[in-house]
Short mmCIF file of C-alpha atoms and ligand atoms in Angstrom, two decimals:
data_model
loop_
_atom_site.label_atom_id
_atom_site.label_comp_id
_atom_site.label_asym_id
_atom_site.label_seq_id
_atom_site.Cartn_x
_atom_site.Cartn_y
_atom_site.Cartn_z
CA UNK X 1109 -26.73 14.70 4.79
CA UNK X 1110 -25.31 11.35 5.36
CA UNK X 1111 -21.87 11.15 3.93
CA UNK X 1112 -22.28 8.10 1.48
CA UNK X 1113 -25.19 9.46 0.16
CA UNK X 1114 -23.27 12.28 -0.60
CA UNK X 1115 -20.26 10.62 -2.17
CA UNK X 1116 -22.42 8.25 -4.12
CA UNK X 1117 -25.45 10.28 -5.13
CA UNK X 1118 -25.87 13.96 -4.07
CA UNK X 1119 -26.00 16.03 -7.39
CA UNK X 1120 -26.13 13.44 -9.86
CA UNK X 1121 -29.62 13.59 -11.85
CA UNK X 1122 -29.00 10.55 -14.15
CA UNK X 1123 -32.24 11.15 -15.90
CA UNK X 1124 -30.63 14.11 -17.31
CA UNK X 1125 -27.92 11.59 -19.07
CA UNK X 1126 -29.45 8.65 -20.47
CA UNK X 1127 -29.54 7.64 -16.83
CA UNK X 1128 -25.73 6.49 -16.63
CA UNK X 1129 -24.71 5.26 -13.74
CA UNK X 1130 -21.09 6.86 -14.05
CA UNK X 1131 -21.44 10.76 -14.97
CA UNK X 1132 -20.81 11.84 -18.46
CA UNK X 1133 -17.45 13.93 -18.83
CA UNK X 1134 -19.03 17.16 -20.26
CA UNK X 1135 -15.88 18.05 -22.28
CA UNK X 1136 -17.24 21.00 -23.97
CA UNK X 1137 -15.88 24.59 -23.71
CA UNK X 1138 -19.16 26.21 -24.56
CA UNK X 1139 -22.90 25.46 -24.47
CA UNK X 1140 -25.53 26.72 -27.64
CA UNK X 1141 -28.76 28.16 -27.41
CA UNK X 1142 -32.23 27.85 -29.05
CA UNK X 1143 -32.89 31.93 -29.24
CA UNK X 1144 -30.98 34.82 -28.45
CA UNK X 1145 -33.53 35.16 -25.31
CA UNK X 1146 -32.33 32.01 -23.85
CA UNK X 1147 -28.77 32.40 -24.82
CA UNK X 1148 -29.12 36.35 -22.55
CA UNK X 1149 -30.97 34.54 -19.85
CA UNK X 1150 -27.93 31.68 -19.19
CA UNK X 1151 -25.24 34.38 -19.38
CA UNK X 1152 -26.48 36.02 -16.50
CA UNK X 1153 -26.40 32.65 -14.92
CA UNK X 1154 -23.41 31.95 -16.12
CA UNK X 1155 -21.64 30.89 -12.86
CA UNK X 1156 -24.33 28.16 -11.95
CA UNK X 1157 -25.45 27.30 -15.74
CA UNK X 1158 -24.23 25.72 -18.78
CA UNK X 1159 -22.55 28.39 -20.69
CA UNK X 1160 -18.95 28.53 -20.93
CA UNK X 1161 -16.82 25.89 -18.95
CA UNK X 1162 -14.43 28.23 -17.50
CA UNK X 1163 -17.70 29.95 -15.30
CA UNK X 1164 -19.47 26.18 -15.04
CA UNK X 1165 -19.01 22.85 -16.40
CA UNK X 1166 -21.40 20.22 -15.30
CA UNK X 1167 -19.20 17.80 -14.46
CA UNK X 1168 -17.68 20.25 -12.46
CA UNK X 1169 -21.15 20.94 -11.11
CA UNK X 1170 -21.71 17.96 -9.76
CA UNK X 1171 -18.55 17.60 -7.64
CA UNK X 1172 -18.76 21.60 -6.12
CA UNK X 1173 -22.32 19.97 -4.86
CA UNK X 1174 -20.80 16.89 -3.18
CA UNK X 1175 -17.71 18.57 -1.67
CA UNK X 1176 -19.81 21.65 -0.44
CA UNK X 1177 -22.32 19.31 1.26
CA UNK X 1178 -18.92 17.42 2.74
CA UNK X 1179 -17.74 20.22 4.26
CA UNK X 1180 -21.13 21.79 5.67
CA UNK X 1181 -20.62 24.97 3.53
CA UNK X 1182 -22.93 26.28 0.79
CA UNK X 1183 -20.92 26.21 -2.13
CA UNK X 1184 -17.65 25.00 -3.23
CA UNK X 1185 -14.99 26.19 -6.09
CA UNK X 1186 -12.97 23.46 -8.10
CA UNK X 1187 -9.06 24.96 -9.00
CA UNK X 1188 -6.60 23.92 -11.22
CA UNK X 1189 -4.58 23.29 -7.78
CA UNK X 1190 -4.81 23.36 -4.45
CA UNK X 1191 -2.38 26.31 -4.44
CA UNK X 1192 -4.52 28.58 -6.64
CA UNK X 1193 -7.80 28.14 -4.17
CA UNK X 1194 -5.50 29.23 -1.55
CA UNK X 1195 -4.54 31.90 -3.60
CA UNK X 1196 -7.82 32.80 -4.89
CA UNK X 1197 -9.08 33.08 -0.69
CA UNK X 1198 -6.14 35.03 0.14
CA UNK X 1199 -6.49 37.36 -2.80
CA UNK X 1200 -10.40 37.66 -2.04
CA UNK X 1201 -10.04 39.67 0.97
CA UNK X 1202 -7.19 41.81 1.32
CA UNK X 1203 -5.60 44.57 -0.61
CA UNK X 1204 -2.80 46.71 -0.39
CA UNK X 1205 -1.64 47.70 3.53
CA UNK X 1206 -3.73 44.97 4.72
CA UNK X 1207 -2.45 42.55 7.33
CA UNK X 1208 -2.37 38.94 7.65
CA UNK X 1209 -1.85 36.54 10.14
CA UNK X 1210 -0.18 33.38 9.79
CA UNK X 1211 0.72 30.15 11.32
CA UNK X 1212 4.45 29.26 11.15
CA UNK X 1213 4.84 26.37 9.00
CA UNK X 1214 2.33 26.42 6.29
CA UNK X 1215 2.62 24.88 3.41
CA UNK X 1216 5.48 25.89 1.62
CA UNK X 1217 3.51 27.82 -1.10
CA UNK X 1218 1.02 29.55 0.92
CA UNK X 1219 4.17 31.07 2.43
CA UNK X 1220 5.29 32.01 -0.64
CA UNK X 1221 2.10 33.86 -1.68
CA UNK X 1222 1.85 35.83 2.07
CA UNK X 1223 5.74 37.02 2.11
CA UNK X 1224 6.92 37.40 -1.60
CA UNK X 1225 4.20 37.39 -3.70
CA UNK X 1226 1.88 39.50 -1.61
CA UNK X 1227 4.04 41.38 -0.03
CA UNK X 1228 4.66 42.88 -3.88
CA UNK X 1229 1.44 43.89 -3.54
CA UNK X 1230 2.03 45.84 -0.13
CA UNK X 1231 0.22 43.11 1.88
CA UNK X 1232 1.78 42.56 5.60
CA UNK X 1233 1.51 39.24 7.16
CA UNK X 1234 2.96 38.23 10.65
CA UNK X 1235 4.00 34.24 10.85
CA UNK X 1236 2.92 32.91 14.32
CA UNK X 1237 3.25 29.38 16.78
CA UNK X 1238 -0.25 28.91 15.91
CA UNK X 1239 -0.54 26.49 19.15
CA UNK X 1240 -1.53 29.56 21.34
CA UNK X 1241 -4.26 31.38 21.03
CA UNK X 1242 -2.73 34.22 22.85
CA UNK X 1243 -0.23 34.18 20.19
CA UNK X 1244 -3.10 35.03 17.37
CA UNK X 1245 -3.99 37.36 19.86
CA UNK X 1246 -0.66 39.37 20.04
CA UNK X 1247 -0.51 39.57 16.52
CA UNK X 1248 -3.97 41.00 15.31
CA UNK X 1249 -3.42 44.62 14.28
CA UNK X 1250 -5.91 47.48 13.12
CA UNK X 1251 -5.30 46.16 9.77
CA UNK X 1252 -5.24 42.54 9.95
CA UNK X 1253 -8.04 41.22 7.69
CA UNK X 1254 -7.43 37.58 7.48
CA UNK X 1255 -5.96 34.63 9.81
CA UNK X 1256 -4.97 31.68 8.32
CA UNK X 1257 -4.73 28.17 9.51
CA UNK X 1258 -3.50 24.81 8.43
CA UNK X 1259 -4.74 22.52 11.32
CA UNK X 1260 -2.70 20.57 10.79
CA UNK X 1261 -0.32 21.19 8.94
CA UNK X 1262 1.46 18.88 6.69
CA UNK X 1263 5.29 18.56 8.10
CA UNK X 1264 5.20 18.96 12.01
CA UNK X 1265 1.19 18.45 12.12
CA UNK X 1266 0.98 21.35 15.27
CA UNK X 1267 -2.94 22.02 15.32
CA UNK X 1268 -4.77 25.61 15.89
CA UNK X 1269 -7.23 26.11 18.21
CA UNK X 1270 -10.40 26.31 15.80
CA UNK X 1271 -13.12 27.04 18.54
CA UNK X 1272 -11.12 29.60 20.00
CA UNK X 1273 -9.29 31.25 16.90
CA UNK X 1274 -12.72 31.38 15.33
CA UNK X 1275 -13.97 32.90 18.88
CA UNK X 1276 -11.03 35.61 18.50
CA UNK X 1277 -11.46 36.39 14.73
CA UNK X 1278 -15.07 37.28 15.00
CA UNK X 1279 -14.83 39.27 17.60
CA UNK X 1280 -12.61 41.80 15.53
CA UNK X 1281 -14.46 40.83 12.49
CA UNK X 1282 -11.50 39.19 10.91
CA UNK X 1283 -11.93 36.22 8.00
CA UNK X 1284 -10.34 33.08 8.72
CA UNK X 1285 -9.10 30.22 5.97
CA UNK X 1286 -8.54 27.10 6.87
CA UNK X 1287 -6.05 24.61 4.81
CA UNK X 1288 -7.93 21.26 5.72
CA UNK X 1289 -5.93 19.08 3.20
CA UNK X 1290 -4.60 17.31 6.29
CA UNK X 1291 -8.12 15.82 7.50
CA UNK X 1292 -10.59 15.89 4.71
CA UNK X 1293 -13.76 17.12 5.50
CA UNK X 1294 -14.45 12.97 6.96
CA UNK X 1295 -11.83 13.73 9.87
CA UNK X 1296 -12.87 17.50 10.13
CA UNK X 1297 -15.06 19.95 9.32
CA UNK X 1298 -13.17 23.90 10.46
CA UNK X 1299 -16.81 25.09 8.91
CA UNK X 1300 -18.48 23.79 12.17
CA UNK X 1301 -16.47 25.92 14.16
CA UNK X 1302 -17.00 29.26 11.99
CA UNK X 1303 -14.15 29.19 9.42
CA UNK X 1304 -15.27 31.16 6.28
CA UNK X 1305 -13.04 29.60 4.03
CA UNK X 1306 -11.81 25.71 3.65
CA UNK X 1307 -9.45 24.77 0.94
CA UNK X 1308 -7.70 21.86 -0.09
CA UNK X 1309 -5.60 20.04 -2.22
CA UNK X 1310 -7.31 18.09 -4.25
CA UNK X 1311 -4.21 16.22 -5.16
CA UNK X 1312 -3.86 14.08 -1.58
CA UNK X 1313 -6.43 12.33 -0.38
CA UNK X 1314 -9.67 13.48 -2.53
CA UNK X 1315 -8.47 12.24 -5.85
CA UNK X 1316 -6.88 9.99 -4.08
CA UNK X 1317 -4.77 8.17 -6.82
CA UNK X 1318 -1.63 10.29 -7.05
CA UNK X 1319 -3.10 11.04 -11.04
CA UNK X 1320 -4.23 14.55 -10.88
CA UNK X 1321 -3.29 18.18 -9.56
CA UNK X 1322 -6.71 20.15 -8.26
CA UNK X 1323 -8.06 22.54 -5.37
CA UNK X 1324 -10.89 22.94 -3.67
CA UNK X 1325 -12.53 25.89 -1.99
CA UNK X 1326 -15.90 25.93 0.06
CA UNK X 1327 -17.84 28.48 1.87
CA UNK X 1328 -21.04 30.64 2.39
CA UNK X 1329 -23.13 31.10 -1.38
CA UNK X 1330 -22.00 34.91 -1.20
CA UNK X 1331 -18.12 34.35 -0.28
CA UNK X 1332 -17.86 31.59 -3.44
CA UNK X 1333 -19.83 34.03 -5.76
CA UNK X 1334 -17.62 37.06 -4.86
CA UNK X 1335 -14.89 35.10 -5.49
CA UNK X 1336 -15.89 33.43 -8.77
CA UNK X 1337 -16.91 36.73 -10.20
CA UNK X 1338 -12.81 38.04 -9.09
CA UNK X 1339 -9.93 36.25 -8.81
CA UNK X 1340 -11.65 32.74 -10.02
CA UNK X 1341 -12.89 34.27 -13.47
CA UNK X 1342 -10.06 36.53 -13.81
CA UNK X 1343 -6.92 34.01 -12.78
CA UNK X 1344 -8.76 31.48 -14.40
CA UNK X 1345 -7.11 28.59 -12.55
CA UNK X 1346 -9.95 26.05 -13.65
CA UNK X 1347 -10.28 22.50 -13.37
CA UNK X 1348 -10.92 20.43 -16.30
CA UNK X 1349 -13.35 18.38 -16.67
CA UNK X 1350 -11.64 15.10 -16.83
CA UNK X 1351 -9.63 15.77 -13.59
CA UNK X 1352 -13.13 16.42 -12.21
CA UNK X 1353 -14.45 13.79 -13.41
CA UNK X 1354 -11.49 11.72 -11.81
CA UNK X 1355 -11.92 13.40 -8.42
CA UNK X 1356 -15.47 12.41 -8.53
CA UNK X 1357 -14.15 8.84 -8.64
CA UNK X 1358 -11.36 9.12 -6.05
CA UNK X 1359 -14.65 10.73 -3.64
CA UNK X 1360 -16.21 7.30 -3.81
CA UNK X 1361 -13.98 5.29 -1.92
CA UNK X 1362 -12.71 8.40 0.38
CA UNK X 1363 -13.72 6.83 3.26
CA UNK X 1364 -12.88 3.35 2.67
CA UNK X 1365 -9.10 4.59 2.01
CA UNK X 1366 -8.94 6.95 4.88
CA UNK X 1367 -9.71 3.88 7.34
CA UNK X 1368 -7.16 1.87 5.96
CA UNK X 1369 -4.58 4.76 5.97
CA UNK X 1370 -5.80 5.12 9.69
CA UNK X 1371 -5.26 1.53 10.78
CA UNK X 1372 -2.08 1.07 9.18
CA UNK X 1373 -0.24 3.83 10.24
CA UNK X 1374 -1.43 3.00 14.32
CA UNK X 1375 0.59 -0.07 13.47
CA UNK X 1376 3.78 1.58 12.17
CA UNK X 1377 3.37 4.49 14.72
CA UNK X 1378 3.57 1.53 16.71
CA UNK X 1379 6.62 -0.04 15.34
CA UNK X 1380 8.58 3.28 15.00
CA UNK X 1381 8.23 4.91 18.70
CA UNK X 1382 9.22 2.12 20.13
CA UNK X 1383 12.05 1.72 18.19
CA UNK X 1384 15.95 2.32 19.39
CA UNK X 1385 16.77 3.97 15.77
CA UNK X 1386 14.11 6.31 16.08
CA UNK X 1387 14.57 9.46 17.89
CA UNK X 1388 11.03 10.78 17.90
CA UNK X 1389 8.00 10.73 15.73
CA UNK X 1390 5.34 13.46 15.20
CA UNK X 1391 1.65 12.32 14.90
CA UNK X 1392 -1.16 14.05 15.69
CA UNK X 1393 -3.11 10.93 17.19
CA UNK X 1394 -0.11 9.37 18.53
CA UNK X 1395 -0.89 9.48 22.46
CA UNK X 1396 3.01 10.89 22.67
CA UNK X 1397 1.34 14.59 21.05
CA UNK X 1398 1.33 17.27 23.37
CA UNK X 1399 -1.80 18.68 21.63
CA UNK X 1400 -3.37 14.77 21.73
CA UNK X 1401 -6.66 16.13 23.60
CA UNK X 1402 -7.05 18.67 21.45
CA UNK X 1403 -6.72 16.70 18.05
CA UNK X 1404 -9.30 14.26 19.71
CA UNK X 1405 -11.89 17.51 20.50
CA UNK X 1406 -11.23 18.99 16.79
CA UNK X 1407 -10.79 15.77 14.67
CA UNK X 1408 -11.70 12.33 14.05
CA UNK X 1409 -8.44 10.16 14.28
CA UNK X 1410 -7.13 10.37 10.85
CA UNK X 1411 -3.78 8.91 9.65
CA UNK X 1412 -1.39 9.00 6.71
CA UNK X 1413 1.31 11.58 7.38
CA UNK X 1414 3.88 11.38 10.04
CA UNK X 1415 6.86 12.63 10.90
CA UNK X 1416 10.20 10.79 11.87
CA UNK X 1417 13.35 12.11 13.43
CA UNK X 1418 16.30 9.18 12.86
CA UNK X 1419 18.50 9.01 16.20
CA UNK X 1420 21.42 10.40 14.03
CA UNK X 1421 23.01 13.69 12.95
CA UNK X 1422 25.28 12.57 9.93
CA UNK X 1423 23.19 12.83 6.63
CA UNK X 1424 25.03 10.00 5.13
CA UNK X 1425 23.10 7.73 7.37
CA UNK X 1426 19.60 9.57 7.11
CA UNK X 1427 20.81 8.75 2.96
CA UNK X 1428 21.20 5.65 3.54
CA UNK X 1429 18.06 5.17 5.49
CA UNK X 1430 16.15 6.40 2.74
CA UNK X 1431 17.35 5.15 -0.03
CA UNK X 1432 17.39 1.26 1.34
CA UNK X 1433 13.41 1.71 1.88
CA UNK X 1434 12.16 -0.14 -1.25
CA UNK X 1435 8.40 0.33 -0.78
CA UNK X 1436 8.36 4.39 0.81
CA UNK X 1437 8.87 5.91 -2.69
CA UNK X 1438 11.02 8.78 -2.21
CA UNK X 1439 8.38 11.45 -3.81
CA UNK X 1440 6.51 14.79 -2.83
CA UNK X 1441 3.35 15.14 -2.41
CA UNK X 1442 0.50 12.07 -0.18
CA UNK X 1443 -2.78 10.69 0.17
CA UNK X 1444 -2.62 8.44 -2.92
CA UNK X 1445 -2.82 3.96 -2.69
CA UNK X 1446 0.96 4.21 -1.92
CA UNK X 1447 3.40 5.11 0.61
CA UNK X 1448 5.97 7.74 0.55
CA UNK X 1449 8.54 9.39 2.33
CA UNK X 1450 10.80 13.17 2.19
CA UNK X 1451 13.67 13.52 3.78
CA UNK X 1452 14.21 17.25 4.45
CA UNK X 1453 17.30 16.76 4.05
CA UNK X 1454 16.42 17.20 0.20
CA UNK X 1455 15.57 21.56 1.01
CA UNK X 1456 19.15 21.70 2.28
CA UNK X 1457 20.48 23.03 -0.69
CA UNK X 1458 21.11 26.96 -0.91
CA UNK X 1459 19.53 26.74 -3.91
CA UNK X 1460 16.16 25.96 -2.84
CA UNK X 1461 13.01 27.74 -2.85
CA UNK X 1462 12.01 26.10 0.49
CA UNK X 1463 13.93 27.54 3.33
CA UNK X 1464 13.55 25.06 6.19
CA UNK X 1465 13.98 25.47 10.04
CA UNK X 1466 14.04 21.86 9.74
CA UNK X 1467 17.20 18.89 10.59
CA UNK X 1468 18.45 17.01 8.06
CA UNK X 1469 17.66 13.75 10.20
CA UNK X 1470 13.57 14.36 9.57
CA UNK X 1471 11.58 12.28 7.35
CA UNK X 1472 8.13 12.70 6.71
CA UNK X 1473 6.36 9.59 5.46
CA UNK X 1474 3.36 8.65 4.16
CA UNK X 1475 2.05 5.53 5.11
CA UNK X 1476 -0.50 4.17 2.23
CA UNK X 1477 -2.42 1.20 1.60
CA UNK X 1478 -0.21 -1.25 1.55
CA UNK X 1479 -0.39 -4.09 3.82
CA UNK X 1480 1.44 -2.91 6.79
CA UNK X 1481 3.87 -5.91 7.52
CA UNK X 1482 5.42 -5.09 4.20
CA UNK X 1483 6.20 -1.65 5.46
CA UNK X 1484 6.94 -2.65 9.12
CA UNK X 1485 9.36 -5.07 7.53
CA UNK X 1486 10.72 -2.57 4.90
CA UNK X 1487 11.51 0.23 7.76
CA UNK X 1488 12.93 -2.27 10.39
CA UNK X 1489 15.64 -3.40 7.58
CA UNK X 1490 16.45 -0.46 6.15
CA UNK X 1491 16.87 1.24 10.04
CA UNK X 1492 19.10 -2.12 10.67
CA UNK X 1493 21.38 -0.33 7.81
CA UNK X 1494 22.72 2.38 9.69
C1 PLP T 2187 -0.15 19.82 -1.48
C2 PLP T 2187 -0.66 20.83 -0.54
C3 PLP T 2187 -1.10 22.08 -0.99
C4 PLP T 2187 -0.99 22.52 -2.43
O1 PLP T 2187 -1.81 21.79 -3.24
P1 PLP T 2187 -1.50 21.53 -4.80
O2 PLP T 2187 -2.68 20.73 -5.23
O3 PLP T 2187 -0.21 20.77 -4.87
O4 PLP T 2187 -1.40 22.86 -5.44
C5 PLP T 2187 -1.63 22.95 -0.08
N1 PLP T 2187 -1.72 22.63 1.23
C6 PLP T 2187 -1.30 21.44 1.69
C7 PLP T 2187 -1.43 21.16 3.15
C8 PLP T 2187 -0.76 20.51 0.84
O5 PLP T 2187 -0.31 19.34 1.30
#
């Protein structure tokens, strides 16, 4: 299906509400019946029917239709965060002495889950360079049920392989997850390749607005009602149906936003690698990327996030940097109207929960929608500061 059919009017049967052009926000926790009959029919039903907004909300509904049909899976699963659809794939398929296998750098929480949280649970899981499929390779044991990718991923931006992981993992009957928060299913779709599982946060560039928290989760009818009937029922991570409805909104100008993103941050890739200041920058369609071919095989050029590394080692300067940048707001998070930066220098602190590998002199930034002389301008006088 074409995607702007799909953003503006895949699952949305206005007849059924007083044909409103906006959807209704069903905010209801339960649904009543006419006769006990009908009321035993819709609870067995109860993940695809009105019945009790924790199993299915319709406002819900009609976003799981548009972002299955986005990514070119049969279903989809709305989370409270993007953290607990990871965790609710993750949980889905492996038990105790199962092994997993793991690119390096996810994001920071998915690590969490795999070596603390998990490993509670007696769950194995081997962090790899994900660059290499030989690497994957290596790693697979009798017991490794799951690989899992974030191509890519959302600090250094090194991509996997996905026609040749996918290749691998099916060949030893192995389930692969893909994180696609990076790309949205407009820049790529892992599902084409054979991934069983795609999440995302839904709190980058879906909503889009830098207003919500929310996950998404897509794959095969059977994989999304296993895991509704487990760990989504049962951890109960849900999405509301406001946020929902506020995703649905974010979804309409998707790709409108993306191209913007995309064309401004060509011009301050532009700006930044060729300036003195700058020691290197990290974007996956900068023509500089080692893995440049295969981003163009795997992706549609896709912008945003990139990566800086400031041609100094004393963090007084990287400070100063960053805090003379008056329009990158020093935040978390990305993929809202505005742009951002995080200096890791912010995880060096032995009291963090994020151990980093990573210098004190790298930045990530976020380059949003505004117009990109004003951010040109705002990096080349705050880099004139140190
Ligand atoms: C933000 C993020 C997550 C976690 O999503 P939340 O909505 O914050 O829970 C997972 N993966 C990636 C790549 C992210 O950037």
């Amino acid at each position: 299906m074409e995607i702007s059919d799909i953003i503006n009017h895949l699952g949305e049967n206005r007849e059924e509400y007083y044909n409103s052009v906006s959807p209704p926000i069903m905010q209801s926790s339960n649904f009543c019946f006419k006769t006990v009959d009908k009321m035993r029919q819709c609870l067995q039903k109860e993940f695809e029917h009105p019945f009790y907004s924790r199993g299915y909300n319709p406002t819900v509904g009609i976003l799981r239709k548009k972002l299955a049909a986005l990514e070119h899976t049969e279903d989809s699963l709305v989370f409270a965060s993007g953290s607990a659809a990871i965790a609710a794939a993750v949980m889905n398929e492996v038990q105790q002495g199962d092994h997993v296998v793991c690119i390096k750098s996810p994001y920071s929480w998915t690590n969490y889950l795999l070596n603390t949280l998990l490993a509670k649970y007696g769950v194995t899981t081997a962090m790899i360079d994900g660059t290499k499929v030989e690497n994957f390779e290596a790693a697979i044991q009798e017991n490794t049920k799951l690989i899992f990718l974030e191509t890519p991923n959302s600090m250094t931006f090194e991509l996997q392989d996905l026609e040749a992981v996918t290749k691998l993992a099916k060949s030893k009957n192995i389930t692969t997850v893909c994180d696609n928060s990076y790309s949205t299913p407009l820049c790529q779709n892992p599902a084409d390749y054979g991934i069983d599982i795609i999440v995302h946060s839904a709190s980058k560039y879906l909503s889009g607005h830098s207003d919500l928290v929310a996950g998404v989760l897509c794959a095969s009818k059977k994989r999304v009602e296993n895991i509704m009937a487990n760990e989504f029922m049962t951890l109960g991570g849900i999405i509301g149906p406001f946020e929902a409805w506020l995703i649905l909104r974010g979804l309409r100008t998707l790709p409108v936003r993306l191209k913007t993103v995309l064309e401004n941050s060509m011009k301050v890739l532009e700006f930044l690698e060729n300036h003195p200041k700058i020691e290197k920058v990290i974007f996956p369609f900068s023509k500089k990327n080692p893995q440049y071919e295969l981003a163009k095989k795997q992706m549609k050029p896709c912008g945003g996030l990139m990566t800086i590394y400031l041609k100094t080692d004393d963090i007084k300067k990287v400070e100063t940097f960053s805090n003379s940048l008056n329009y990158f707001l020093l935040a978390c998070s990305w993929g809202g109207y505005e742009s951002l930066q995080f200096p890791i220098a912010t995880l060096h602190d032995s009291k963090s929960y994020h151990k980093t590998p990573h210098p004190a002199n790298m930045i990530r930034l976020y380059v949003g929608l505004e117009d990109p002389s004003l951010l040109i301008n705002d990096l080349s006088q705050a880099l004139e500061k140190i």
